[in-house]
CSV table of C-alpha atoms and ligand atoms in Angstrom, one decimal:
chain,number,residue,atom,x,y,z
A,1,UNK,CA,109.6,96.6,76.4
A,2,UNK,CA,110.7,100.2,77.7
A,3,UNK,CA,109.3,99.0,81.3
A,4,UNK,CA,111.8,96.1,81.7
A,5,UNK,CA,114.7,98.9,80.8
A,6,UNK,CA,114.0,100.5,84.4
A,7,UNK,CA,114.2,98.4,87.3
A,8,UNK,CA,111.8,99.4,89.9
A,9,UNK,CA,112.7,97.1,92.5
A,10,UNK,CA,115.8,99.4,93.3
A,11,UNK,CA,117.6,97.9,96.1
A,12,UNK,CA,120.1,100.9,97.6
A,13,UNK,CA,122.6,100.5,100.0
A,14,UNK,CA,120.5,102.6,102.9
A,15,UNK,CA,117.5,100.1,102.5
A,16,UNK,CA,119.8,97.1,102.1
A,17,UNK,CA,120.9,98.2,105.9
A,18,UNK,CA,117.8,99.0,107.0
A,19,UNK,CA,116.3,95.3,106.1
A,20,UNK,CA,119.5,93.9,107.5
A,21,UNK,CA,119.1,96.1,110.4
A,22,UNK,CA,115.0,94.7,110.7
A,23,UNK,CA,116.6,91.2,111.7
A,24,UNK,CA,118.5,92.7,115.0
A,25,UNK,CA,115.1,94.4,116.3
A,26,UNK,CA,117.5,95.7,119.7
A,27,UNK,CA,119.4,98.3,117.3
A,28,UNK,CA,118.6,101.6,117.3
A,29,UNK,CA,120.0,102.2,113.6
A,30,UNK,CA,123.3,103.5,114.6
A,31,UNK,CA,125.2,101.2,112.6
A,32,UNK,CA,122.8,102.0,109.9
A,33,UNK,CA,123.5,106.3,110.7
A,34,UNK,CA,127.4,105.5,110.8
A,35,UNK,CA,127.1,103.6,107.6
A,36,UNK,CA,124.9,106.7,105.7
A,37,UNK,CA,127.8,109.3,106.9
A,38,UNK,CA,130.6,106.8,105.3
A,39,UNK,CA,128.5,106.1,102.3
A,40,UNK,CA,128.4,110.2,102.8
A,41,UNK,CA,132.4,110.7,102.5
A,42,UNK,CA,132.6,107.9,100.0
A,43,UNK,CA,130.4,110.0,97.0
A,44,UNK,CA,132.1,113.2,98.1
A,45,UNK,CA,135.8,111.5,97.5
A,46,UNK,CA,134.1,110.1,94.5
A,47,UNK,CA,133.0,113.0,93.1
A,48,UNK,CA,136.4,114.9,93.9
A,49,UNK,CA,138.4,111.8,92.5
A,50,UNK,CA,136.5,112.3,88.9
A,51,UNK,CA,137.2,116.1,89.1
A,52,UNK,CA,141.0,115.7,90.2
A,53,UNK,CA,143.1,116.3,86.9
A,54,UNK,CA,140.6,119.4,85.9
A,55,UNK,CA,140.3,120.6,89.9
A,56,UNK,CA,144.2,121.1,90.2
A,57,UNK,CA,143.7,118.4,92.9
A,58,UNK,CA,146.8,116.0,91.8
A,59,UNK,CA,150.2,116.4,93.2
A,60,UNK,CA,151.8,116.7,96.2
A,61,UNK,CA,150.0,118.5,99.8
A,62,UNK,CA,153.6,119.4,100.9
A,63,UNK,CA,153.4,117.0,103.9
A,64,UNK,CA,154.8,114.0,104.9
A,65,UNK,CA,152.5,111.1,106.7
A,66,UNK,CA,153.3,108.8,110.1
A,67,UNK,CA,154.5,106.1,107.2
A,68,UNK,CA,156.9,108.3,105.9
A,69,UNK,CA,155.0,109.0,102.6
A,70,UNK,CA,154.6,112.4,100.9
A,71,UNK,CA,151.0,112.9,101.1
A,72,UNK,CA,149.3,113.6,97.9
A,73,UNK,CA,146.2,116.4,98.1
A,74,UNK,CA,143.3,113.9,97.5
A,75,UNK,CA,144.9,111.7,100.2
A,76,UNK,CA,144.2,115.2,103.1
A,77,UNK,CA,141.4,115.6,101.3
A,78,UNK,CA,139.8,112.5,101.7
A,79,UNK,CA,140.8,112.3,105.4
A,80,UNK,CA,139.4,115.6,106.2
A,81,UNK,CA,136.3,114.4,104.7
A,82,UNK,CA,135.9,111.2,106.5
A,83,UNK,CA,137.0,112.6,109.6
A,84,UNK,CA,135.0,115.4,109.8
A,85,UNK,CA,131.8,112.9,108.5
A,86,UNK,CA,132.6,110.2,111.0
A,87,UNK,CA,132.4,112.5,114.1
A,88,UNK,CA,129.6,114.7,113.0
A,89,UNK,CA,127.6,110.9,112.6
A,90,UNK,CA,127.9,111.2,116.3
A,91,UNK,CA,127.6,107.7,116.7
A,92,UNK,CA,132.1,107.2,116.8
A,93,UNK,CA,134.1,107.1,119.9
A,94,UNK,CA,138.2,106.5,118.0
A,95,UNK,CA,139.2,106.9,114.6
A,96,UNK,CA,142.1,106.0,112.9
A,97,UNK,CA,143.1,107.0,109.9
A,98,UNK,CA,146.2,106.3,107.5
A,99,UNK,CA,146.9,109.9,107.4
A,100,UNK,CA,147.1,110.8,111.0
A,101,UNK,CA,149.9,109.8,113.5
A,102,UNK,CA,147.5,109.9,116.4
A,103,UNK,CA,144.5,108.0,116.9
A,104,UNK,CA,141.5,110.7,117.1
A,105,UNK,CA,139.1,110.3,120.3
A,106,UNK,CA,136.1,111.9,119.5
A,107,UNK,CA,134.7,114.5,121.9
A,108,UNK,CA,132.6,113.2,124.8
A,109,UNK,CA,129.9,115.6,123.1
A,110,UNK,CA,129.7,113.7,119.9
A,111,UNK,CA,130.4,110.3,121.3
A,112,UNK,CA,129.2,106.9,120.4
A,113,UNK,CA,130.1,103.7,120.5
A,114,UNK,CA,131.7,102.5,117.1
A,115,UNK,CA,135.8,103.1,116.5
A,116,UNK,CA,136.6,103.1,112.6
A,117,UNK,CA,140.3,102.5,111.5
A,118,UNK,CA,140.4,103.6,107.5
A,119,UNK,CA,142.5,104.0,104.9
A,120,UNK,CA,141.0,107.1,103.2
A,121,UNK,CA,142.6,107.0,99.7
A,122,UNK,CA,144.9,103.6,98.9
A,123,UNK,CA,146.7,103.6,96.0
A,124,UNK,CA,147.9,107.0,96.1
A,125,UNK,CA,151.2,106.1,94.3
A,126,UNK,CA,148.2,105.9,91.3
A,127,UNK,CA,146.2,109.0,91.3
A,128,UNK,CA,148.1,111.2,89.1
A,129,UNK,CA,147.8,108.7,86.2
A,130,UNK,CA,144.0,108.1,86.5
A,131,UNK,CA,144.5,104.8,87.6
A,132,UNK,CA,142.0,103.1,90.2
A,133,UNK,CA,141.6,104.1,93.5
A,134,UNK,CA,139.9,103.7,96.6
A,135,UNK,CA,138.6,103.9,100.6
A,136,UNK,CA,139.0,101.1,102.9
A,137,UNK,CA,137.6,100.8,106.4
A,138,UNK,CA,136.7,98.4,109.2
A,139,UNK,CA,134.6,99.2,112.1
A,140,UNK,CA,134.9,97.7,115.7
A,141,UNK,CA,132.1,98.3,118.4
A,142,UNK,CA,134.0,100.0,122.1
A,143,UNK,CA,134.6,97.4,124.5
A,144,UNK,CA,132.6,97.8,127.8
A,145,UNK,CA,133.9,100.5,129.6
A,146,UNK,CA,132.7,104.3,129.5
A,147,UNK,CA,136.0,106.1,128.7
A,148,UNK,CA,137.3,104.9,125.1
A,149,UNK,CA,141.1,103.9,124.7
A,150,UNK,CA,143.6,102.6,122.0
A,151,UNK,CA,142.6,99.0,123.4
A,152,UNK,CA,139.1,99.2,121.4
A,153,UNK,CA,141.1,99.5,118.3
A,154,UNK,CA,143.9,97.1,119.1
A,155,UNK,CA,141.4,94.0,118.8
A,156,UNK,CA,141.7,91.0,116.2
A,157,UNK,CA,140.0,91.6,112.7
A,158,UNK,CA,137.7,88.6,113.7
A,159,UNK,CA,135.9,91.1,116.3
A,160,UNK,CA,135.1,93.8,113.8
A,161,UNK,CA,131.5,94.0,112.7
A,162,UNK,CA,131.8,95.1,109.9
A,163,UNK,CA,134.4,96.2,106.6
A,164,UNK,CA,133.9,97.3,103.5
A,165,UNK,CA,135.9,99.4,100.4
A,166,UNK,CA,134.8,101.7,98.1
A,167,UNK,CA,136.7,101.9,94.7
A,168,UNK,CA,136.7,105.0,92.2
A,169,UNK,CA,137.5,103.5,89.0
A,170,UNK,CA,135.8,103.3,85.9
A,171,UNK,CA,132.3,103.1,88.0
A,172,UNK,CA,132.0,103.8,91.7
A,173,UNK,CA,131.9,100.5,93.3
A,174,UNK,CA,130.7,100.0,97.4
A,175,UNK,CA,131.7,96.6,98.4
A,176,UNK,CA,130.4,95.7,102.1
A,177,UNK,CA,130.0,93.1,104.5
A,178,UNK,CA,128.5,93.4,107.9
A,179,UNK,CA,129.2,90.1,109.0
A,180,UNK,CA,126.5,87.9,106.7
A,181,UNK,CA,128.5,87.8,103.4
A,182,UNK,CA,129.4,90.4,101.1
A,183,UNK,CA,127.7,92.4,98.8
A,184,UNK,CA,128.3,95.2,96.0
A,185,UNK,CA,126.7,98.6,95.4
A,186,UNK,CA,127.7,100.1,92.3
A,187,UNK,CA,127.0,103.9,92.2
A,188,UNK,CA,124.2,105.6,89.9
A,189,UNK,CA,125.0,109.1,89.5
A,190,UNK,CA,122.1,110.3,88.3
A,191,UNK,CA,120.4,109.3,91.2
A,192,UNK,CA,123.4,109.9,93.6
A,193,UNK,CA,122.6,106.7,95.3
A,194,UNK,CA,124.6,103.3,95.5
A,195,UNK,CA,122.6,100.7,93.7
A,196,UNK,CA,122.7,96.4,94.6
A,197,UNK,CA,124.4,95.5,91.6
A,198,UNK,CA,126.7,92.8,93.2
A,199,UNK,CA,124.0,90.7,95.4
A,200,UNK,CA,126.2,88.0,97.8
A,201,UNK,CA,129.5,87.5,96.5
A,202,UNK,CA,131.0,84.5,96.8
A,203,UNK,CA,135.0,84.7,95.7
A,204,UNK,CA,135.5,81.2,93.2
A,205,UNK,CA,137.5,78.4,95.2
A,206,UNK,CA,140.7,78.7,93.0
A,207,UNK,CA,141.7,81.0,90.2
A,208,UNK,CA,144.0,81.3,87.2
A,209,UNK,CA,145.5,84.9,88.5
A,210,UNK,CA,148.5,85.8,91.0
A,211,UNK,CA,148.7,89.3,92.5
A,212,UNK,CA,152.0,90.6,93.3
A,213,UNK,CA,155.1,93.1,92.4
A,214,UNK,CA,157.6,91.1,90.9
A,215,UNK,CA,160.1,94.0,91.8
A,216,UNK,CA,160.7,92.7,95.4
A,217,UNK,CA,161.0,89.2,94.3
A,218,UNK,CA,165.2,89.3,95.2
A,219,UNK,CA,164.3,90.2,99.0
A,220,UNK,CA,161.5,87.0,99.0
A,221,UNK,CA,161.7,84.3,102.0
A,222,UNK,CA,161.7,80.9,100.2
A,223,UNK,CA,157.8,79.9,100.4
A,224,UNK,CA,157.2,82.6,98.9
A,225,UNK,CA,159.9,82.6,96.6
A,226,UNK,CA,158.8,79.0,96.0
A,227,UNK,CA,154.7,80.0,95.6
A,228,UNK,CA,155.5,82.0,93.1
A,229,UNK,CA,157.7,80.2,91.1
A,230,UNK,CA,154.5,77.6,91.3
A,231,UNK,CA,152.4,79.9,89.5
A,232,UNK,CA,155.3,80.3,86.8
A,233,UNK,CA,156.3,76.9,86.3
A,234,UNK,CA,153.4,74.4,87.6
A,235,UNK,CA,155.0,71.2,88.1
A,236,UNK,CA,151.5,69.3,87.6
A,237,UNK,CA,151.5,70.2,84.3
A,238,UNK,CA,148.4,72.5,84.8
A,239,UNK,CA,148.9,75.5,83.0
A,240,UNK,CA,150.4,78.9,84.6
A,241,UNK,CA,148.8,81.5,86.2
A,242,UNK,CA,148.6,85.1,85.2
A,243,UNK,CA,149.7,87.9,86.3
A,244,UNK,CA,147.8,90.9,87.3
A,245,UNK,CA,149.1,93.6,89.5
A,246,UNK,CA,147.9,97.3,89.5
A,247,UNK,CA,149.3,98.5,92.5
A,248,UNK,CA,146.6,100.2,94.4
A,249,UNK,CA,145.4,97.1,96.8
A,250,UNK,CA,141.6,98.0,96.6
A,251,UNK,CA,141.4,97.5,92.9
A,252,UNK,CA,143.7,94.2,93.2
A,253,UNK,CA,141.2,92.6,95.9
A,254,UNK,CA,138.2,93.6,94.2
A,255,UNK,CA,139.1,91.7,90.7
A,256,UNK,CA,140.5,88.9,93.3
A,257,UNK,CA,137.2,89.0,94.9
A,258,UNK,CA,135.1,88.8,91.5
A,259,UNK,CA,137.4,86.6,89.6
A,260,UNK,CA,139.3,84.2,91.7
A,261,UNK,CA,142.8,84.3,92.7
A,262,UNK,CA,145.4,85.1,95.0
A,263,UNK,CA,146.5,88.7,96.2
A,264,UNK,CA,150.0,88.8,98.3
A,265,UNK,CA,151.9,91.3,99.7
A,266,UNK,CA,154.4,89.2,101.1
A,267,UNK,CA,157.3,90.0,104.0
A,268,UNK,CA,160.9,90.8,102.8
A,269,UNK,CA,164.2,91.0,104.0
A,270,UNK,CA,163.6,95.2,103.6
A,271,UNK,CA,160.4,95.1,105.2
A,272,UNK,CA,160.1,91.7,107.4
A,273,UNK,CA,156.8,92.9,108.6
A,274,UNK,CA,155.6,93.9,104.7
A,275,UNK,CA,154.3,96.9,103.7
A,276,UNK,CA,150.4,96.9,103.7
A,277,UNK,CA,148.7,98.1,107.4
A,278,UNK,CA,146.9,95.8,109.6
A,279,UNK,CA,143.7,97.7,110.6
A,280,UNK,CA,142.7,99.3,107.7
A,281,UNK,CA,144.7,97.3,104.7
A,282,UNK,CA,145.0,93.7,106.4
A,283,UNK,CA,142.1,93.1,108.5
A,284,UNK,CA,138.9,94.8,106.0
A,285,UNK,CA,140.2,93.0,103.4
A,286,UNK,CA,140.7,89.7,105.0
A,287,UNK,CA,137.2,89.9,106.6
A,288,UNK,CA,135.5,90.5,103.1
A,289,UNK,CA,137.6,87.4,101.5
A,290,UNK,CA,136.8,84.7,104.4
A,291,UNK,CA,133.0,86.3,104.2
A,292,UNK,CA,133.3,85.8,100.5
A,293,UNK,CA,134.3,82.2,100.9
A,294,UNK,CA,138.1,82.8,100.9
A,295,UNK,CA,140.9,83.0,103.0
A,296,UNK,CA,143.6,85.2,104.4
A,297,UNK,CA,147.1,84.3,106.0
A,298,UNK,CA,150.3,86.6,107.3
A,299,UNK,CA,152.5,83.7,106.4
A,300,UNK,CA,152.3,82.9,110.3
A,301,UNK,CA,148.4,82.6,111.2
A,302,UNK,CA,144.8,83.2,110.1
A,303,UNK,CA,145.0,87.5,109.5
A,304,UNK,CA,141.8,88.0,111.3
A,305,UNK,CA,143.4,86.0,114.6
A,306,UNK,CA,146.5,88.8,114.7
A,307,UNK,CA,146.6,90.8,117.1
A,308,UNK,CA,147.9,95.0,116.9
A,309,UNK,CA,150.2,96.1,119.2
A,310,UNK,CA,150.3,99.4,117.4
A,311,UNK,CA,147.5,101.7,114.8
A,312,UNK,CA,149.5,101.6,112.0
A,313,UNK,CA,151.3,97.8,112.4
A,314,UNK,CA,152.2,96.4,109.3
A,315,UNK,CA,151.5,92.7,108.1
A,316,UNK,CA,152.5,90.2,105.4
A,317,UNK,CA,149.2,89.4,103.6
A,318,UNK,CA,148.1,86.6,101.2
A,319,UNK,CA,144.4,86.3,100.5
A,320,UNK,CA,142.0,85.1,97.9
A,321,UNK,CA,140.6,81.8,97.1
A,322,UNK,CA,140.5,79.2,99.6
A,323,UNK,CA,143.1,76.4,97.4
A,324,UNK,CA,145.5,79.0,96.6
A,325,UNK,CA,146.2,80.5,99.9
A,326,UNK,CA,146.0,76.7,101.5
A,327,UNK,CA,149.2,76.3,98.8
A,328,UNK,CA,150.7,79.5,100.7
A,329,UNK,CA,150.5,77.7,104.2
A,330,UNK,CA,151.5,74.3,103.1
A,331,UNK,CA,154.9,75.8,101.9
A,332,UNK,CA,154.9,78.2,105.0
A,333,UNK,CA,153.9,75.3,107.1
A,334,UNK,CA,156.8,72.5,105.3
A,335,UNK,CA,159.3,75.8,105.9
A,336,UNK,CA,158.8,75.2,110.0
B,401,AHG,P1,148.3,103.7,100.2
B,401,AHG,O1,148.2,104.4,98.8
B,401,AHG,O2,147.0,103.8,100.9
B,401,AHG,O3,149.5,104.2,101.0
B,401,AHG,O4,148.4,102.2,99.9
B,401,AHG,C1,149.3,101.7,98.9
B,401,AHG,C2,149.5,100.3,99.1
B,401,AHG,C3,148.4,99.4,98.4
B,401,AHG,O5,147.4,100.2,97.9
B,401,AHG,C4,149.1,98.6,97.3
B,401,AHG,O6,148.7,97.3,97.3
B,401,AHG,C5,150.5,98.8,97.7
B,401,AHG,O7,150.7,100.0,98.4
B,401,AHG,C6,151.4,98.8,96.5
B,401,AHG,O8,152.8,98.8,97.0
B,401,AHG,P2,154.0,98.6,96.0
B,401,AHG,O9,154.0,99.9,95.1
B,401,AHG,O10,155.2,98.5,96.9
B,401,AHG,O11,153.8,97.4,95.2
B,402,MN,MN1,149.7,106.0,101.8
B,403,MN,MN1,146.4,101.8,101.4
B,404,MN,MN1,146.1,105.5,101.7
């Protein structure tokens, strides 16, 4: 009856914090203030996203970014935003963001002690069409030490506390893991709040779908060349896998995530390092797969073990379901 239609038990994403928050009685809800301010930029850019063909927000800013890519108005847009929401959270010490060349130390003022590397808008090559987008971030706590340098970014994705993505596409979906598995929020915008739709994700062990753009497949080293082939032509007679590839990487992971699968965005002889950045493309997205039950290898070691020399270091990535990557390493690992 008309009762069952309207869950009361409604689980948002600030209460799911708070209750996670209850079982580390020494925190003083920062993490839970930092999260609210993201959660904050993330409906904004949501909102803005959804407006963008009728707001004249498409097209070209007129700039160019630290990776050499014309920057796209939603993508300053969506930096400003989360900039300007991570420091007034006043619990941030370094940010650093796709879009900006520097890393930003927040003012002593404002300070706390949480750095966030993001990715404000990825997938920007698909904004103009209306295709799925999205926000990626990771967030490290400052090493000891009162004055905050680049070395409290530079640290291996294992050390970050938390990651998380948010994805504007046909719904507004918060994906999040703070360290105890992963779960997804999937925004009600009536009520302006991000609903528990997606309670502990677990990512299936193997899956029927490969991830990948098949236009850099002349450039390929040979276990990858050979990987893919595999999922073309299975010798075990087992049946091939498809492919599904929409080019903006938080859309890719997330049906990876829910359906099973590999996602790779492998090295080349263009771009030996690949294209996809380590702190805010590699390392959330790894984190969320092994806390999901996957896995995620740069064709050399476990992602999360890398460590950055540089803030916007690039990476090979394959991740996804635990058999599928293991195939990745065993022909990475025969290639030695
Ligand atoms: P961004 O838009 O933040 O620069 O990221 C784009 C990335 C990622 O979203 C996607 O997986 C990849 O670029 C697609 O690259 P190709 O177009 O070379 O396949
Ligand atoms: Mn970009
Ligand atoms: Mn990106
Ligand atoms: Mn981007």
């Amino acid at each position: 009856h008309a009762a069952d239609a309207y869950r009361t038990d409604l689980m948002t994403i600030t209460r799911f914090v708070l209750n996670e928050q209850s079982k580390h009685p020494e925190s003083r809800g920062d993490f839970t203030i930092l999260l609210s301010h993201i959660v904050l930029g993330c409906k904004f850019v949501c909102s803005a996203v959804n407006k963008a063909g009728l707001a004249k927000l498409i097209g070209l800013a007129g700039e160019t970014n630290v990776q050499g890519e014309e920057q796209k108005k939603l993508d300053v847009l969506s930096n400003d935003v989360f900039v300007k929401a991570l420091i007034s959270s006043g619990r941030t010490c370094i940010l650093v963001s796709e879009e900006d060349e520097e890393a930003t130390f927040v003012v002593a003022s404002k300070r706390g002690r949480y750095c966030v590397v993001f990715d404000p808008l990825d997938g920007s090559s698909n904004i103009d069409c209306g295709v799925s987008i999205g926000t990626i971030f990771g967030i490290y706590m400052m090493k000891d030490g009162d004055e905050p340098t680049l070395n409290d970014v530079l640290q291996p994705g294992k050390n970050m506390l938390a990651a998380g993505y948010c994805m504007y596409g046909s719904s507004c979906t918060f994906v999040l893991s703070t360290g105890a598995g992963v779960n997804g929020f999937t925004l009600d915008p009536s009520l302006g709040e991000f609903i528990l739709t997606h309670p502990d994700i677990k990512i299936p062990k193997k899956g029927k779908i490969y991830s990948v753009n098949e236009g850099n497949a002349k450039n390929w080293d040979a276990p990858t060349a050979k990987y893919v082939e595999k999922c073309k032509f299975p010798k075990d007679g087992s049946s091939s896998k498809s492919l599904r590839y929409i080019g903006s990487m938080v859309a890719d992971v997330h049906r990876t995530l829910l359906y099973g699968g590999i996602f790779l965005y492998p090295a080349d002889k263009k771009s030996p390092n690949g294209k996809l950045r380590v702190l805010y493309e590699v390392f959330p997205m790894s984190f969320l797969m092994e806390q999901a039950g996957g896995q995620a290898f740069t064709g050399k070691q476990r992602a999360l073990d890398l460590v950055p020399k540089n803030i916007h270091e690039r990476s090979p990535i394959f991740l996804g379901s635990y058999d599928d990557v293991e195939e990745v390493k065993a022909l990475y690992a025969a290639e030695e």
